[in-house]
Coordinates of C-alpha atoms in Angstrom, one line a residue:
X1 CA -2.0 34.0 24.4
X2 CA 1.5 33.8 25.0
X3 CA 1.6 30.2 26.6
X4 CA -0.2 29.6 23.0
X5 CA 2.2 30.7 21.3
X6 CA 5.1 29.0 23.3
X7 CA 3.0 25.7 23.2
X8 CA 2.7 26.3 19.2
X9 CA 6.6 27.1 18.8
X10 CA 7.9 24.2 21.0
X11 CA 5.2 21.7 18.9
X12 CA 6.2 23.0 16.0
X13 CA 9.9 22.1 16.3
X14 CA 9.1 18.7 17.6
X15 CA 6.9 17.8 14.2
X16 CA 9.7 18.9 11.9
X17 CA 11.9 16.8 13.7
X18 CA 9.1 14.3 13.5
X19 CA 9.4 14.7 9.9
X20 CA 13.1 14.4 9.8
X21 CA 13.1 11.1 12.4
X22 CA 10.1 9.7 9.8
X23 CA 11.8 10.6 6.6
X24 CA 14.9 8.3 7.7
X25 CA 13.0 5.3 9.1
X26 CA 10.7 5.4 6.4
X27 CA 13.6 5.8 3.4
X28 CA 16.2 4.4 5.1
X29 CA 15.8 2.3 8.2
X30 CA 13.0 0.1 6.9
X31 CA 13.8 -0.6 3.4
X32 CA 17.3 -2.1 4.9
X33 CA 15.7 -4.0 7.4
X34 CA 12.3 -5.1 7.0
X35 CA 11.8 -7.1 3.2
X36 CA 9.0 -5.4 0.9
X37 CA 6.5 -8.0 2.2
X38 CA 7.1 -7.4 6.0
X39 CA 7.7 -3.4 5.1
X40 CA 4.1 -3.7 3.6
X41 CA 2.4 -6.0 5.9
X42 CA 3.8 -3.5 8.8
X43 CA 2.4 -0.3 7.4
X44 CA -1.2 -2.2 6.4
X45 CA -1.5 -2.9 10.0
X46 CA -1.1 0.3 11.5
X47 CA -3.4 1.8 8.7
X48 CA -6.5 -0.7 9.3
X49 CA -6.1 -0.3 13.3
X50 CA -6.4 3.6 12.3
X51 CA -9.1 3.2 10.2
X52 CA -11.1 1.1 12.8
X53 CA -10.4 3.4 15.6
X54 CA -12.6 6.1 14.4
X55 CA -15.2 3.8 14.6
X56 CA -14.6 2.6 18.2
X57 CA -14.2 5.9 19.5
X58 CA -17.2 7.2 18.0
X59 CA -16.3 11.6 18.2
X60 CA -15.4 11.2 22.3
X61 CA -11.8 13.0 21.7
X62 CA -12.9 15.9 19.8
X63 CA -15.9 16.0 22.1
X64 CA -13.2 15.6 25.3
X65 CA -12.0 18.9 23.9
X66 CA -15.2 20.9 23.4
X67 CA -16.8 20.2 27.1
X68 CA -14.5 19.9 29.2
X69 CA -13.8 23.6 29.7
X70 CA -17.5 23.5 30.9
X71 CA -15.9 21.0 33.8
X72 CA -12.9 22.9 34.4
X73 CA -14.0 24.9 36.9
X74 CA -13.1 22.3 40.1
X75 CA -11.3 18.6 40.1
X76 CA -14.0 17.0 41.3
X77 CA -16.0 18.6 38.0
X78 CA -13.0 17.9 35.7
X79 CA -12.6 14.4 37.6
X80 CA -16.9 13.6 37.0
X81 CA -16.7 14.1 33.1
X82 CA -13.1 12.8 32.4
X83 CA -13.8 10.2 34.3
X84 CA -17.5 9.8 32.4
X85 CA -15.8 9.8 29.0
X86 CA -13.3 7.1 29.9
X87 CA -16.4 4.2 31.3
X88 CA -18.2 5.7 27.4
X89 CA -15.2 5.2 25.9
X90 CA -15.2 1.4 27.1
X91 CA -18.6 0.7 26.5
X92 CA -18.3 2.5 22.9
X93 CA -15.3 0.0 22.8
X94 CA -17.2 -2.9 23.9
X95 CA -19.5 -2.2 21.0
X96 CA -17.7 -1.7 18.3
X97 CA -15.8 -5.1 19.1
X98 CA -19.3 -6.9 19.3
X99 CA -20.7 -5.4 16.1
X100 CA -17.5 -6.0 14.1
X101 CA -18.0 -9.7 14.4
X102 CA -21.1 -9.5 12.1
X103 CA -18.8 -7.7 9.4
X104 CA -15.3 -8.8 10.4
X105 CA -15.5 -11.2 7.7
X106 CA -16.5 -9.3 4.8
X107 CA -13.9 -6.7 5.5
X108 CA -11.1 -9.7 5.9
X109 CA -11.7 -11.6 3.1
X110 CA -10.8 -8.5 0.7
X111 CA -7.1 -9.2 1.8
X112 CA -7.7 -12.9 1.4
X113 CA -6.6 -13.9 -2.1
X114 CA -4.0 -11.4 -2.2
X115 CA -2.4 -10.3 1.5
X116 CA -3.6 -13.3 3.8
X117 CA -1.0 -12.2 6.2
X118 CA -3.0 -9.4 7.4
X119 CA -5.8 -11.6 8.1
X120 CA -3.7 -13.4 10.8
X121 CA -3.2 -10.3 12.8
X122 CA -7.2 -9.4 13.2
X123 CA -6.8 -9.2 17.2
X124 CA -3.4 -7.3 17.0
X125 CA -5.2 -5.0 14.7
X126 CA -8.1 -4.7 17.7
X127 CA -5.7 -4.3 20.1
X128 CA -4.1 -1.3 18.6
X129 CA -7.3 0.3 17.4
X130 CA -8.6 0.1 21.5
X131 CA -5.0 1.8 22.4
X132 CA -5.9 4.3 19.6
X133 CA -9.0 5.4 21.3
X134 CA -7.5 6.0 24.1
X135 CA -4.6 8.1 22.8
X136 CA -6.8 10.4 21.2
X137 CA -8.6 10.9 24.2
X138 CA -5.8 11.3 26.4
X139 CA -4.5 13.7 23.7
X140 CA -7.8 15.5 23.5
X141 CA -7.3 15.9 27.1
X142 CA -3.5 17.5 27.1
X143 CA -4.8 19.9 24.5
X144 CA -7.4 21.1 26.8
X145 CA -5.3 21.6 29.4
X146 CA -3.3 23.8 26.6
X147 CA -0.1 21.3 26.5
X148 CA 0.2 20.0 22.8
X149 CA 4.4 19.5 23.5
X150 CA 3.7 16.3 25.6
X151 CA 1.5 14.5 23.2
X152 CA 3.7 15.6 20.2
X153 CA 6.5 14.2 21.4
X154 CA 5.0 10.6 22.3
X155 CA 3.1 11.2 18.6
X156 CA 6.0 12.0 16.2
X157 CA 9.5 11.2 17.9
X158 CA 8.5 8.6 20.5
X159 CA 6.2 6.1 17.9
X160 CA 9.0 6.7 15.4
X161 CA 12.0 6.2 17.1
X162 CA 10.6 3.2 18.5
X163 CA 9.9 1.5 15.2
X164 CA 13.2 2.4 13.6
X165 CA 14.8 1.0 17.0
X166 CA 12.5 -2.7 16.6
X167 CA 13.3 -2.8 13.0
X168 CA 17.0 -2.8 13.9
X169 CA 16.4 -5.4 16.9
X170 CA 14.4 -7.5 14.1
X171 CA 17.7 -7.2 11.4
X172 CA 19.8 -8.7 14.0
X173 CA 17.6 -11.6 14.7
X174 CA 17.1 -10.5 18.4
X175 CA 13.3 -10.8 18.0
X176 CA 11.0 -11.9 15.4
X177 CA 9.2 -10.3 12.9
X178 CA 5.7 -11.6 14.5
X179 CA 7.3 -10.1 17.8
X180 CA 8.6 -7.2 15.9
X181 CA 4.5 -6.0 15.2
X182 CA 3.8 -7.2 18.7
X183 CA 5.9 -4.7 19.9
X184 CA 5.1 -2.1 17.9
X185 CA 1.5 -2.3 19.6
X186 CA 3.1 -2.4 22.8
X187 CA 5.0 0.7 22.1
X188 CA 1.8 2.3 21.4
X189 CA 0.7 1.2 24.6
X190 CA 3.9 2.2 26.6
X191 CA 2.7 5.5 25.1
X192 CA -0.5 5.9 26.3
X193 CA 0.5 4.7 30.3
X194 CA 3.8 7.4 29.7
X195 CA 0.9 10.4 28.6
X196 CA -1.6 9.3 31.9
X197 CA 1.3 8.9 34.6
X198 CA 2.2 12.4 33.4
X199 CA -1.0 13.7 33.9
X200 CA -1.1 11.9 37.0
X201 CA 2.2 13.2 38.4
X202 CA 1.4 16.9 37.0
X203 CA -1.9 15.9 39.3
X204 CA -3.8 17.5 36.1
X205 CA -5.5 14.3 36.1
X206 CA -8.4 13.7 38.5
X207 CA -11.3 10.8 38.8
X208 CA -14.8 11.3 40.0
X209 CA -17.7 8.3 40.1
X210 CA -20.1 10.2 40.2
X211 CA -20.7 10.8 36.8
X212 CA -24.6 10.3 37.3
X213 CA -24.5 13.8 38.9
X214 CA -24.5 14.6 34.9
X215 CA -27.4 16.4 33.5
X216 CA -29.8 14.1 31.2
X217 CA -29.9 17.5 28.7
X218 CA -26.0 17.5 28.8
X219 CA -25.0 14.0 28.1
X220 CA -27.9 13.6 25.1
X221 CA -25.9 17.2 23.5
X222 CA -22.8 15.5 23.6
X223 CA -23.9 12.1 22.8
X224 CA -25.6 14.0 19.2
X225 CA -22.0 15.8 18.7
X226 CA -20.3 12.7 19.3
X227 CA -21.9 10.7 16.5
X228 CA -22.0 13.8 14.4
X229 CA -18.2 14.3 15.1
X230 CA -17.7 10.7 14.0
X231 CA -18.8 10.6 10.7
X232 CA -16.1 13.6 9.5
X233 CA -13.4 11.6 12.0
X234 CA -14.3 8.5 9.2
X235 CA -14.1 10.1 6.8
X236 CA -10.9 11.7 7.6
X237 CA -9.0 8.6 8.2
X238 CA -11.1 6.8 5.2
X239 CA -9.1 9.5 2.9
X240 CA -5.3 9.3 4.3
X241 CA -5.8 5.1 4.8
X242 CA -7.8 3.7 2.7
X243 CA -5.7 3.4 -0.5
X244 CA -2.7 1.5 1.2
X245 CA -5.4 -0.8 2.7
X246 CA -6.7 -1.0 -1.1
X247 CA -3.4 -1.2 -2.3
X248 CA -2.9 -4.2 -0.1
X249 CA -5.9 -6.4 -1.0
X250 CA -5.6 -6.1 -4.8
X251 CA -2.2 -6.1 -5.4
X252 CA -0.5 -7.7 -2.1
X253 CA 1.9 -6.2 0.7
X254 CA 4.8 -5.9 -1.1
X255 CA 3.4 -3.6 -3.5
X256 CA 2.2 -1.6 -0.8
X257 CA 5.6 -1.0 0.4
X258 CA 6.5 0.4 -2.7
X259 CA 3.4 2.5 -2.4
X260 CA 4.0 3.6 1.4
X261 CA 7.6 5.0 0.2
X262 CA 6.3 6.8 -2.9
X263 CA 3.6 8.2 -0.9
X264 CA 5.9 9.6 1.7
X265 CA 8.0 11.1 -0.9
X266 CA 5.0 12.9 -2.4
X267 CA 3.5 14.6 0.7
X268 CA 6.6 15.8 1.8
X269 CA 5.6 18.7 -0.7
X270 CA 2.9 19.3 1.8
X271 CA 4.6 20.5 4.6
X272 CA 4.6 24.0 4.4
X273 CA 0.8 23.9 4.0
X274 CA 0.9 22.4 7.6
X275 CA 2.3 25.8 8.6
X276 CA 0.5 28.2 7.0
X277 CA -2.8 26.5 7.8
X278 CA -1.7 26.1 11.5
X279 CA -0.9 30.2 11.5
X280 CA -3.9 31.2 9.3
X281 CA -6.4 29.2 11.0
X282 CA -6.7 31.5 14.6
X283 CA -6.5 34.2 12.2
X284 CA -9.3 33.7 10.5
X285 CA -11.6 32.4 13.5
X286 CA -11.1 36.0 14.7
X287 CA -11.6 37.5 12.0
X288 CA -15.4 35.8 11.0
X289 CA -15.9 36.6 14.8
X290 CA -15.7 40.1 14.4
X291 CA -17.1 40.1 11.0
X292 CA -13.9 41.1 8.9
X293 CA -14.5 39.1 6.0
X294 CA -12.1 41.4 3.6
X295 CA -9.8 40.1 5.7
X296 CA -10.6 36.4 5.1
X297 CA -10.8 36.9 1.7
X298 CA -7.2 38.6 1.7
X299 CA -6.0 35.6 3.9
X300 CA -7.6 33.2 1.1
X301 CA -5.7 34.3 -1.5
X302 CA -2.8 35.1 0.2
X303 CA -2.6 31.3 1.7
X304 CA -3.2 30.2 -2.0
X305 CA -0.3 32.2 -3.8
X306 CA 1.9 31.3 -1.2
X307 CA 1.2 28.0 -0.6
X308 CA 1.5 27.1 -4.5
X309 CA 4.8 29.2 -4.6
X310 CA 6.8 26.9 -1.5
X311 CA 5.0 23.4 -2.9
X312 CA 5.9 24.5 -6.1
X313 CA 10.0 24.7 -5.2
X314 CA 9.8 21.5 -2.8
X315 CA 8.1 19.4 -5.3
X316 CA 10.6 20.7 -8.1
X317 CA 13.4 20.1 -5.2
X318 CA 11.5 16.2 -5.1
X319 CA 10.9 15.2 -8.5
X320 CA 14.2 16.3 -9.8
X321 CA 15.6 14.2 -7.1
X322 CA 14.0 11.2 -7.2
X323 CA 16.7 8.8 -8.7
X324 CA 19.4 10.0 -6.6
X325 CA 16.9 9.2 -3.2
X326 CA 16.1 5.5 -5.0
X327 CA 20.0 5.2 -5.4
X328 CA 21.3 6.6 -1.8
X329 CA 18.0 4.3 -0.6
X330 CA 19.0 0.6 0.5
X331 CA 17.2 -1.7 -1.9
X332 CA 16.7 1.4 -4.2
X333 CA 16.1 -0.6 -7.2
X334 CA 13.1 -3.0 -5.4
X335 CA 11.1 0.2 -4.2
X336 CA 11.6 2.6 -7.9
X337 CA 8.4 1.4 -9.7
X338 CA 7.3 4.2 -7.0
X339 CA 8.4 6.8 -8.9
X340 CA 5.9 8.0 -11.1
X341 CA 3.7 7.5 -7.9
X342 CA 5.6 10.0 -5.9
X343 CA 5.2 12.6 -8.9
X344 CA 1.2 12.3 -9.4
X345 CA 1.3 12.6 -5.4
X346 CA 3.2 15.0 -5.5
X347 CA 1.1 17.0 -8.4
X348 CA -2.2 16.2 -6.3
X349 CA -0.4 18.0 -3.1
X350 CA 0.5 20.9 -5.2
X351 CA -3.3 21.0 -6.4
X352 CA -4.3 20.9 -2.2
X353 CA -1.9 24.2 -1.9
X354 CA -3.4 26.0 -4.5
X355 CA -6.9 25.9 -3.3
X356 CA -5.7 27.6 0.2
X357 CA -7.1 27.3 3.3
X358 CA -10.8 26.3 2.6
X359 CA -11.3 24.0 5.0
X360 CA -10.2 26.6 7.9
X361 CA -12.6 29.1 6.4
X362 CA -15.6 26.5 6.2
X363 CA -14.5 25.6 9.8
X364 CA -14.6 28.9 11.2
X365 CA -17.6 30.2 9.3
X366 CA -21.2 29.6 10.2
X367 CA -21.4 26.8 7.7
X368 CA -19.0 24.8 9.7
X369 CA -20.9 21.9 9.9
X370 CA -21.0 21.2 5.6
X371 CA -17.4 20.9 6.6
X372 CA -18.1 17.0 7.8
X373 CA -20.6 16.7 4.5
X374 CA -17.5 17.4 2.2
X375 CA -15.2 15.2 4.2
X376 CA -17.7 12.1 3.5
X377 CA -18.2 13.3 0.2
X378 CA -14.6 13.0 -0.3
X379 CA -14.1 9.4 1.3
X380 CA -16.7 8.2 -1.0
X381 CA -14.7 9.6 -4.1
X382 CA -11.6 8.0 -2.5
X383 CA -12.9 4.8 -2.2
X384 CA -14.9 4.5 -5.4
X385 CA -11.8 6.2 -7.6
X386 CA -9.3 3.3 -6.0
X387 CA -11.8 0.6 -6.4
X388 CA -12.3 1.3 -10.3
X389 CA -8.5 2.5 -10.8
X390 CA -6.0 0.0 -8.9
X391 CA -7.2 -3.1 -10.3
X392 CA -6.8 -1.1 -14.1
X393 CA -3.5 0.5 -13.3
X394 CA -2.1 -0.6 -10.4
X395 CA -0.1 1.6 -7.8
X396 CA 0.0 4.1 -10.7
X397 CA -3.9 4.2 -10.3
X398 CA -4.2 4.3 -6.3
X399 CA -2.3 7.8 -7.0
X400 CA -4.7 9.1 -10.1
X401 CA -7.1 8.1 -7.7
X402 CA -5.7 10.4 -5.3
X403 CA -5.2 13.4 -7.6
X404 CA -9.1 13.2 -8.6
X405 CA -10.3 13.3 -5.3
X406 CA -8.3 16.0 -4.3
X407 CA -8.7 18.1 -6.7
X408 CA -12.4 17.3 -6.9
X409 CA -12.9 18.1 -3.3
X410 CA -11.3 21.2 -3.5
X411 CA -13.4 22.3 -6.3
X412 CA -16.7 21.7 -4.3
X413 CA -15.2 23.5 -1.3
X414 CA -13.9 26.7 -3.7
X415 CA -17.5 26.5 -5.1
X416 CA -19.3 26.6 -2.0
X417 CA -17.3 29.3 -0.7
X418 CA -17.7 31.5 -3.7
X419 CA -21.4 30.8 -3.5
X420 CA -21.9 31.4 0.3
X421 CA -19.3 34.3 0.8
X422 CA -18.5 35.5 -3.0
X423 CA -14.8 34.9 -3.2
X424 CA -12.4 32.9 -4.7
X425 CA -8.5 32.1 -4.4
X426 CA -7.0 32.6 -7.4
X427 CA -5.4 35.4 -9.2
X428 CA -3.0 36.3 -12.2
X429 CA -0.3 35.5 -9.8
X430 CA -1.7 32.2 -9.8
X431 CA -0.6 31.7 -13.8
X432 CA 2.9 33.4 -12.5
X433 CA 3.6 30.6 -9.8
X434 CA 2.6 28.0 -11.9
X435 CA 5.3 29.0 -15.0
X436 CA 7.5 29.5 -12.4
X437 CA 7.2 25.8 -11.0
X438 CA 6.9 24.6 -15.0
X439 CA 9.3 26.8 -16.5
X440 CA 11.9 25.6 -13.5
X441 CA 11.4 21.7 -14.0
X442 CA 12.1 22.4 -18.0
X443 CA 15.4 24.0 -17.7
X444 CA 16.4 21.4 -14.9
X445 CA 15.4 18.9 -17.4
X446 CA 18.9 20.0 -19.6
X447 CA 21.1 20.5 -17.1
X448 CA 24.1 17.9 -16.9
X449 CA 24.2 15.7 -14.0
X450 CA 27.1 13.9 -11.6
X451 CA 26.6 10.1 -11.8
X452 CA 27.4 10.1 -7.6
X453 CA 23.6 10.5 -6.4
X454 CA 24.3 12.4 -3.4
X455 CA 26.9 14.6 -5.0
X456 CA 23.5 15.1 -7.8
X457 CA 21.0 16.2 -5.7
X458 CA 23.4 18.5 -3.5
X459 CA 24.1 19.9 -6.8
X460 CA 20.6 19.4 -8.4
X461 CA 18.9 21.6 -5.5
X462 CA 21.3 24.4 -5.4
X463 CA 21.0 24.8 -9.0
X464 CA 16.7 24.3 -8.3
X465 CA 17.3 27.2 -6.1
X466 CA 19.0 29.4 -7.8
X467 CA 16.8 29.0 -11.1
X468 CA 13.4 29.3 -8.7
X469 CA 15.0 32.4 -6.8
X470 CA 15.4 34.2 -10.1
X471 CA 12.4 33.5 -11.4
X472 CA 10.6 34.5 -8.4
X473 CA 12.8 37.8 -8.4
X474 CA 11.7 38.3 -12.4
X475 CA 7.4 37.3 -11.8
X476 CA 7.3 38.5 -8.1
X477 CA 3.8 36.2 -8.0
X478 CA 4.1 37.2 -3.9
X479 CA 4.7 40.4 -2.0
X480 CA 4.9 38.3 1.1
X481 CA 7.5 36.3 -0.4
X482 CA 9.4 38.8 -2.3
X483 CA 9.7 40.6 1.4
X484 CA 11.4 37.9 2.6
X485 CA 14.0 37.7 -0.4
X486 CA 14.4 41.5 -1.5
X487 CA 17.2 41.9 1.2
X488 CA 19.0 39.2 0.4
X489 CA 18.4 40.5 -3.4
X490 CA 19.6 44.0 -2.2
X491 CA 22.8 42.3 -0.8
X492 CA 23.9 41.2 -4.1
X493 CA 23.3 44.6 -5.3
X494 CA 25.7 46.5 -3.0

């Protein structure tokens, strides 16, 4: 447990500096240097190859991670499956490719009319798709061997840095931007060869050709758990892709840039969910193993109240902000028809915290596979929300269509749990958090602001605090949370 936990820690710091490194490419670095166009051609190219990799991959990472501690009792057993999974993951590859040509043109001409560009780059989009397969493979692999540090750091700090860096190359006309996307592909690559060699050097890697030693009764288990596994990896990347891809064909790349930006700035309200999930989820595995469900259903609610209460003061701490980020941004005024897009993401975030940790306790239960049912369930919703809702309202309605699915999601997963295990999130505390978010936003509403937009939001988020803090001490809507602030409260007393 302990090299868990040091694993977890380490991982953990790397992704909020992740965050950090991705908050000042995305608001800062690329806005300066790449034009809306190039800024949304960029980002539509990463998100189809992610999109397509699912497909190309068809479930072998996650099922990398479920058998191979069946291998892992002798090299030349970790060597025969690792090695079997790598030739299936080239054939599974190899057909993908071949069966895309008898669609590859239907899915193109979408972006025709409106974002031909990405049409031009259908075999860079391939190539990074294959690298993609591999990654999460290789990265299946690292987390079986219990090191997530590795792959995190390639994942958020190495793919980040390395964009911001060939942005800045691109700026000062040292490559182009055709070279510019090139690269980016090749630093995705340069990735994946950095992850093997230190595997290889670790010697945690071994091969084994003998994969036909396999049992026929094994490889037709995993081969059913692959393609099961696929359909919830689609549908998983369907929902966090599809409506900058959408975005794209109806309305064109540079729109899409102002969509990628607004975006970012919404789910940023999200990351303390990341957290509490990451924490709850062992939790609650351990707790449906033993049979504790009281202890779920505390953990349910718990997750919900205090998830609500920290979205609630970062997307007050975001939305009262939001000019002052468009005017400290380069090109602010080019990227601010975002705004209202970042709110309604933001708002459909906040709706995701509230409901808790559903997934996690649909995971862990025995009716872990309806988990994949609702993921599809939600990609449809995705797709058919955007479809009917972008060409009405534009980026406005790629975000509506966001908020509906979300929320509809989570009502069907709150449903089903109160119908399979009779409980339910929510609580008077719930009404408490929410006129603490509302009541919050009002009175920062009237408050008199610095025309200097970094002096404003220094002084627009102390003041957030301070009004939230009170609040909080006067509703106390979480005994977790007031724990945390009653010495600090208890200071001020003495």
């Amino acid at each position: 447990m302990g090299i868990i936990i040091k694993q977890s820690a380490y991982a953990s710091v790397i992704n909020y500096i992740g965050v950090a490194i991705g908050a000042f490419t995305t608001m800062i670095v690329f806005p300066k240097f790449l034009t809306q166009e190039e800024l949304g051609l960029f980002r539509a190219v990463i998100s189809m190859a992610i999109i397509l990799s699912p497909f190309a991959q068809l479930g072998l990472p996650r099922s990398t991670l479920r058998y191979f501690p069946r291998f892992n009792t002798s090299p030349k057993a970790a060597g025969r499956f690792f090695t079997f999974v790598l030739i299936l993951g080239f054939f599974t590859i190899l057909l993908f490719i071949l069966l895309f040509q008898l669609v590859d043109d239907w899915v193109f001409s979408f972006f025709q009319k409106n974002a031909s560009d990405l049409v031009h780059q259908y075999w860079l989009i391939i190539s990074l798709a294959v690298i993609l397969v591999y990654i999460s493979i290789i990265e299946a692999y690292y987390k079986a061997q219990l090191n997530v540090i590795i792959p995190t750091f390639m994942r958020e700090i190495f793919l980040k840095a390395s964009s911001g860096i060939l942005a800045l190359l691109y700026f000062f006309d040292i490559i182009s931007f055709e070279w510019f996307l090139k690269y980016i592909v090749i630093s995705y690559a340069v990735s994946l060869v950095v992850l093997v060699v230190i595997l290889l050097l670790k010697k945690q890697l071994h091969f084994n050709f003998s994969i036909f030693q396999l049992k026929k009764p094994f490889v037709k288990e995993m081969l059913k758990y692959m393609v099961f596994i696929m359909a919830g990896a689609v549908g998983s990347v369907i929902v966090f892709q599809i409506d900058q891809l959408m975005v794209t064909g109806f309305m064109g790349t540079s729109y899409n840039a102002i969509y990628v930006i607004a975006f970012f700035m919404g789910t940023v309200i999200e990351i303390p969910r990341r957290s509490i999930s990451q924490m709850s989820d062992a939790i609650i595995a351990n707790a449906f193993e033993n049979e504790r469900i009281d202890e779920v259903k505390k953990i349910y609610k718990q997750s919900s109240i205090n998830q609500l209460i920290l979205g609630g003061f970062v997307f007050i701490l975001v939305v009262i902000n939001l000019d002052n980020i468009y005017a400290i941004m380069p090109k602010g005024d080019d990227y601010i028809d975002g705004k209202l897009v970042a709110v309604v993401i933001g708002i459909s975030k906040l709706i995701l915290m509230a409901f808790g940790v559903n997934s996690e306790i649909i995971i862990s239960s025995k009716y872990y596979k309806s988990n994949i049912y609702f993921v599809l369930i939600l990609a449809a919703l995705t797709v058919l929300f955007n479809a009917i809702l972008i060409p009405e309202f534009g980026l406005i309605g790629a975000a509506l269509a966001t908020l509906f699915s979300i929320f509809l999601y989570n009502l069907m997963k709150m449903i089903f749990i109160y119908h399979k295990l009779h409980f339910q999130p929510f609580s008077i505390h719930t009404v408490s958090a929410i006129a603490i978010t509302v009541i919050s936003f009002v009175i920062l509403n009237y408050i008199p602001q610095f025309e200097d937009g970094i002096l404003n939001a220094i002084y627009l988020s102390v003041i957030a605090s301070i009004i939230f803090g009170l609040l909080m001490l006067i509703f106390k809507p979480s005994k977790e949370i007031d724990t945390i602030i009653k010495p600090i409260k208890d200071k001020f007393k003495s």
